[in-house]
PDB file of C-alpha atoms in Angstrom:
ATOM      1  CA  MET A 157     120.698 106.286 108.049  1.00 60.00           C
ATOM      2  CA  LEU A 158     121.575 102.518 108.415  1.00 67.00           C
ATOM      3  CA  ASP A 159     124.875 102.686 106.783  1.00 71.00           C
ATOM      4  CA  GLY A 160     125.833 105.621 109.240  1.00 79.00           C
ATOM      5  CA  LEU A 161     124.737 103.398 111.942  1.00 73.00           C
ATOM      6  CA  ALA A 162     126.938 100.640 110.992  1.00 75.00           C
ATOM      7  CA  VAL A 163     129.908 102.626 110.147  1.00 84.00           C
ATOM      8  CA  ALA A 164     129.404 104.131 113.781  1.00 82.00           C
ATOM      9  CA  ILE A 165     129.307 100.792 115.549  1.00 79.00           C
ATOM     10  CA  ARG A 166     132.315  99.434 113.677  1.00 82.00           C
ATOM     11  CA  ARG A 167     134.620 102.494 114.472  1.00 87.00           C
ATOM     12  CA  ASP A 168     133.646 102.098 118.002  1.00 84.00           C
ATOM     13  CA  ARG A 169     134.136  98.370 117.597  1.00 82.00           C
ATOM     14  CA  GLN A 170     130.989  97.485 119.171  1.00 81.00           C
ATOM     15  CA  GLU A 171     130.094  94.721 116.727  1.00 79.00           C
ATOM     16  CA  SER A 172     128.912  92.630 119.448  1.00 81.00           C
ATOM     17  CA  VAL A 173     125.835  95.064 120.192  1.00 80.00           C
ATOM     18  CA  ILE A 174     124.574  94.190 117.054  1.00 79.00           C
ATOM     19  CA  ARG A 175     124.417  90.517 117.862  1.00 80.00           C
ATOM     20  CA  GLU A 176     123.294  91.111 121.526  1.00 85.00           C
ATOM     21  CA  VAL A 177     120.274  93.439 121.139  1.00 88.00           C
ATOM     22  CA  SER A 178     119.455  92.606 117.460  1.00 88.00           C
ATOM     23  CA  GLN A 179     115.952  92.244 117.949  1.00 90.00           C
ATOM     24  CA  THR A 180     115.724  95.602 119.543  1.00 90.00           C
ATOM     25  CA  ILE A 181     117.372  97.490 116.783  1.00 89.00           C
ATOM     26  CA  VAL A 182     115.182  95.563 114.214  1.00 91.00           C
ATOM     27  CA  LYS A 183     111.965  96.948 116.222  1.00 92.00           C
ATOM     28  CA  ILE A 184     113.465 100.441 116.269  1.00 90.00           C
ATOM     29  CA  ILE A 185     114.207 100.616 112.581  1.00 90.00           C
ATOM     30  CA  THR A 186     110.742  99.110 112.045  1.00 91.00           C
ATOM     31  CA  ASP A 187     109.099 101.694 114.150  1.00 91.00           C
ATOM     32  CA  ALA A 188     110.873 104.305 112.271  1.00 90.00           C
ATOM     33  CA  VAL A 189     109.804 103.736 108.832  1.00 89.00           C
ATOM     34  CA  VAL A 190     108.250 107.153 107.816  1.00 85.00           C
ATOM     35  CA  PRO A 191     105.472 106.401 104.942  1.00 84.00           C
ATOM     36  CA  ALA A 192     102.350 105.177 106.837  1.00 87.00           C
ATOM     37  CA  SER A 193     101.293 102.649 104.289  1.00 88.00           C
ATOM     38  CA  LEU A 194     105.051 101.298 104.287  1.00 89.00           C
ATOM     39  CA  HIS A 195     105.012 101.093 107.781  1.00 90.00           C
ATOM     40  CA  ARG A 196     101.492  99.061 108.049  1.00 91.00           C
ATOM     41  CA  ALA A 197     103.025  96.875 105.338  1.00 91.00           C
ATOM     42  CA  ILE A 198     106.395  95.826 107.232  1.00 92.00           C
ATOM     43  CA  THR A 199     104.576  95.427 110.485  1.00 93.00           C
ATOM     44  CA  GLU A 200     101.836  92.895 109.035  1.00 93.00           C
ATOM     45  CA  GLN A 201     104.979  91.017 106.997  1.00 92.00           C
ATOM     46  CA  MET A 202     107.053  90.930 110.410  1.00 92.00           C
ATOM     47  CA  ALA A 203     103.976  89.402 112.067  1.00 92.00           C
ATOM     48  CA  LEU A 204     104.253  86.496 109.827  1.00 92.00           C
ATOM     49  CA  THR A 205     105.962  83.280 111.062  1.00 91.00           C
ATOM     50  CA  ARG A 206     108.253  83.018 107.888  1.00 92.00           C
ATOM     51  CA  ASN A 207     109.640  86.130 108.787  1.00 89.00           C
ATOM     52  CA  THR A 208     111.048  85.656 112.425  1.00 90.00           C
ATOM     53  CA  PRO A 209     114.454  84.806 111.261  1.00 91.00           C
ATOM     54  CA  LEU A 210     114.402  88.606 110.172  1.00 91.00           C
ATOM     55  CA  LYS A 211     113.721  89.831 113.621  1.00 89.00           C
ATOM     56  CA  LYS A 212     117.207  87.951 114.775  1.00 90.00           C
ATOM     57  CA  ASP A 213     119.451  89.346 112.137  1.00 89.00           C
ATOM     58  CA  VAL A 214     119.928  93.170 111.634  1.00 88.00           C
ATOM     59  CA  TYR A 215     121.901  92.758 108.390  1.00 87.00           C
ATOM     60  CA  ARG A 216     119.319  90.206 107.047  1.00 92.00           C
ATOM     61  CA  PHE A 217     116.308  92.425 108.103  1.00 92.00           C
ATOM     62  CA  VAL A 218     118.025  95.286 106.549  1.00 90.00           C
ATOM     63  CA  ARG A 219     118.674  93.561 102.922  1.00 92.00           C
ATOM     64  CA  TRP A 220     114.813  92.210 103.320  1.00 93.00           C
ATOM     65  CA  LEU A 221     113.710  95.530 104.148  1.00 92.00           C
ATOM     66  CA  ARG A 222     115.353  97.534 101.179  1.00 90.00           C
ATOM     67  CA  GLN A 223     113.885  94.574  98.608  1.00 92.00           C
ATOM     68  CA  TYR A 224     110.544  95.410 100.019  1.00 90.00           C
ATOM     69  CA  ALA A 225     110.436  98.825  99.998  1.00 89.00           C
ATOM     70  CA  ILE A 226     111.408  99.018  96.178  1.00 88.00           C
ATOM     71  CA  PRO A 227     108.439  97.257  94.833  1.00 87.00           C
ATOM     72  CA  HIS A 228     106.083  98.674  97.439  1.00 85.00           C
ATOM     73  CA  GLU A 229     107.174 102.070  96.370  1.00 82.00           C
ATOM     74  CA  ARG A 230     106.438 101.213  92.725  1.00 83.00           C
ATOM     75  CA  PHE A 231     103.215  99.320  93.068  1.00 82.00           C
ATOM     76  CA  VAL A 232     101.597 101.036  96.133  1.00 78.00           C
ATOM     77  CA  GLY A 233     103.355 104.183  96.362  1.00 66.00           C
ATOM     78  CA  TYR A 234     104.191 106.710  99.221  1.00 58.00           C
ATOM     79  CA  ASP A 235     100.816 108.528  99.047  1.00 56.00           C
ATOM     80  CA  GLU A 236     100.070 109.230 102.751  1.00 53.00           C
ATOM     81  CA  GLU A 237      96.500 108.812 103.705  1.00 52.00           C
ATOM     82  CA  LEU A 238      95.398 112.599 104.238  1.00 51.00           C
ATOM     83  CA  GLU A 239      92.283 112.642 106.284  1.00 53.00           C
ATOM     84  CA  PRO A 240      90.205 115.732 105.376  1.00 52.00           C
ATOM     85  CA  PRO A 241      90.427 118.480 107.861  1.00 54.00           C
ATOM     86  CA  GLN A 242      87.746 117.896 110.161  1.00 61.00           C
ATOM     87  CA  LYS A 243      85.286 121.064 110.464  1.00 59.00           C
ATOM     88  CA  PRO A 244      85.184 122.528 113.911  1.00 58.00           C
ATOM     89  CA  ASP A 245      81.681 121.813 115.448  1.00 56.00           C
ATOM     90  CA  LEU A 246      80.213 125.262 116.237  1.00 58.00           C
ATOM     91  CA  LEU A 247      77.378 125.547 118.439  1.00 62.00           C
ATOM     92  CA  LYS A 248      74.275 126.397 116.502  1.00 61.00           C
ATOM     93  CA  PRO A 249      71.516 127.934 118.079  1.00 62.00           C
ATOM     94  CA  PRO A 250      68.192 125.956 118.442  1.00 64.00           C
ATOM     95  CA  GLY A 251      66.031 126.355 115.159  1.00 63.00           C
ATOM     96  CA  SER A 252      69.075 127.156 112.938  1.00 62.00           C
ATOM     97  CA  LYS A 253      69.055 124.958 109.564  1.00 62.00           C
ATOM     98  CA  ASP A 254      72.266 123.038 108.670  1.00 58.00           C
ATOM     99  CA  LEU A 255      72.281 123.658 104.884  1.00 59.00           C
ATOM    100  CA  GLY A 256      75.139 121.369 104.036  1.00 56.00           C
ATOM    101  CA  VAL A 257      73.820 118.043 106.064  1.00 57.00           C
ATOM    102  CA  ARG A 258      71.980 115.636 104.438  1.00 59.00           C
ATOM    103  CA  ARG A 259      68.782 114.454 105.956  1.00 59.00           C
ATOM    104  CA  ILE A 260      67.778 111.217 106.859  1.00 60.00           C
ATOM    105  CA  PRO A 261      64.017 110.477 105.979  1.00 59.00           C
ATOM    106  CA  ARG A 262      61.849 109.428 109.033  1.00 60.00           C
ATOM    107  CA  GLY A 263      60.558 106.053 109.488  1.00 57.00           C
ATOM    108  CA  ASP A 264      56.786 107.297 109.376  1.00 58.00           C
ATOM    109  CA  ALA A 265      57.415 109.127 105.920  1.00 57.00           C
ATOM    110  CA  LYS A 266      55.604 107.644 102.640  1.00 58.00           C
ATOM    111  CA  PRO A 267      57.797 105.103 100.670  1.00 57.00           C
ATOM    112  CA  LEU A 268      58.067 106.235  97.167  1.00 60.00           C
ATOM    113  CA  ALA A 269      55.645 104.516  94.850  1.00 59.00           C
ATOM    114  CA  PRO A 270      56.673 103.070  91.572  1.00 57.00           C
ATOM    115  CA  ALA A 271      55.597 104.951  88.556  1.00 56.00           C
ATOM    116  CA  PRO A 272      52.079 103.504  87.116  1.00 56.00           C
ATOM    117  CA  ASN A 273      54.141 102.830  83.412  1.00 55.00           C
ATOM    118  CA  ALA A 274      57.223 101.365  85.350  1.00 49.00           C
ATOM    119  CA  SER A 275      56.290  97.654  83.830  1.00 52.00           C
ATOM    120  CA  ALA A 276      55.757  99.089  80.260  1.00 51.00           C
ATOM    121  CA  ILE A 277      58.997 101.288  80.289  1.00 54.00           C
ATOM    122  CA  GLY A 278      62.102  99.197  78.706  1.00 53.00           C
ATOM    123  CA  ALA A 279      59.654  96.181  78.191  1.00 52.00           C
ATOM    124  CA  PRO A 280      60.767  94.715  74.584  1.00 57.00           C
ATOM    125  CA  ASN A 281      57.404  93.785  73.177  1.00 62.00           C
ATOM    126  CA  ASN A 282      55.511  96.803  73.720  1.00 74.00           C
ATOM    127  CA  GLY A 283      55.351  97.708  70.129  1.00 80.00           C
ATOM    128  CA  CYS A 284      56.147 101.055  68.357  1.00 83.00           C
ATOM    129  CA  LEU A 285      57.782 103.891  70.111  1.00 80.00           C
ATOM    130  CA  LYS A 286      56.923 106.395  67.826  1.00 80.00           C
ATOM    131  CA  CYS A 287      53.213 106.087  67.563  1.00 84.00           C
ATOM    132  CA  GLU A 288      52.627 103.978  70.390  1.00 82.00           C
ATOM    133  CA  SER A 289      51.050 101.218  68.213  1.00 84.00           C
ATOM    134  CA  THR A 290      51.416  97.491  69.689  1.00 86.00           C
ATOM    135  CA  SER A 291      50.893  96.247  65.966  1.00 86.00           C
ATOM    136  CA  HIS A 292      54.133  96.985  64.757  1.00 84.00           C
ATOM    137  CA  ARG A 293      57.871  97.999  65.916  1.00 83.00           C
ATOM    138  CA  VAL A 294      59.407 101.375  65.169  1.00 80.00           C
ATOM    139  CA  ARG A 295      61.513  99.811  62.286  1.00 82.00           C
ATOM    140  CA  GLU A 296      58.325  99.153  60.607  1.00 84.00           C
ATOM    141  CA  CYS A 297      56.261 102.181  61.407  1.00 86.00           C
ATOM    142  CA  PRO A 298      54.494 103.852  58.520  1.00 84.00           C
ATOM    143  CA  GLY A 299      55.270 107.138  59.819  1.00 81.00           C
ATOM    144  CA  VAL A 300      59.151 107.118  59.706  1.00 77.00           C
ATOM    145  CA  THR A 301      60.711 108.032  56.200  1.00 71.00           C
ATOM    146  CA  PRO A 302      64.059 106.225  55.252  1.00 64.00           C
TER     147      PRO A 302
END
C-alpha cells in the first residue's frame, strides 16, 4: 500500500507533497493500521518525545513502522480482542428467576463460621492421623504394618 503511494506520487512528480504535508500523511498511516493491538502500540510510541522526528518524515516513519511491526507480530501477535457477544436484555416478568445470574449475598446474612476443628486441621504436632492418638505419629503407629 505504501509502496504504491510512493510510486504514484513519484509518477505524478509530486514529491514536494510528501515534504509539505508529511505530518498529515503520518497521521493518516497511523490511523489506517488495522490490528487494534498494533494501532494502540503505535499510538503510544508516537506520543513519546523521542519519536517526534518520525512525525515529520514519512520515509523515516515507514521504515520505523516496518521494523516495529515485525517484533510486535512475533511477540504480541495480532489477535484481535474479541468481545464476547452481549446477550440481549429481554424484559422479564416480575417474579421470574434468573438461573444463570450469580446472586450477591445480603448484608444481613450470617457470615460463615469457621469449623470448630479448623485449628486442629493441618497443625504439625497433632499426633497420629490414623488412630488419632497424641502420643505418637503415623510412622510410629502400632496399627500400621510395613
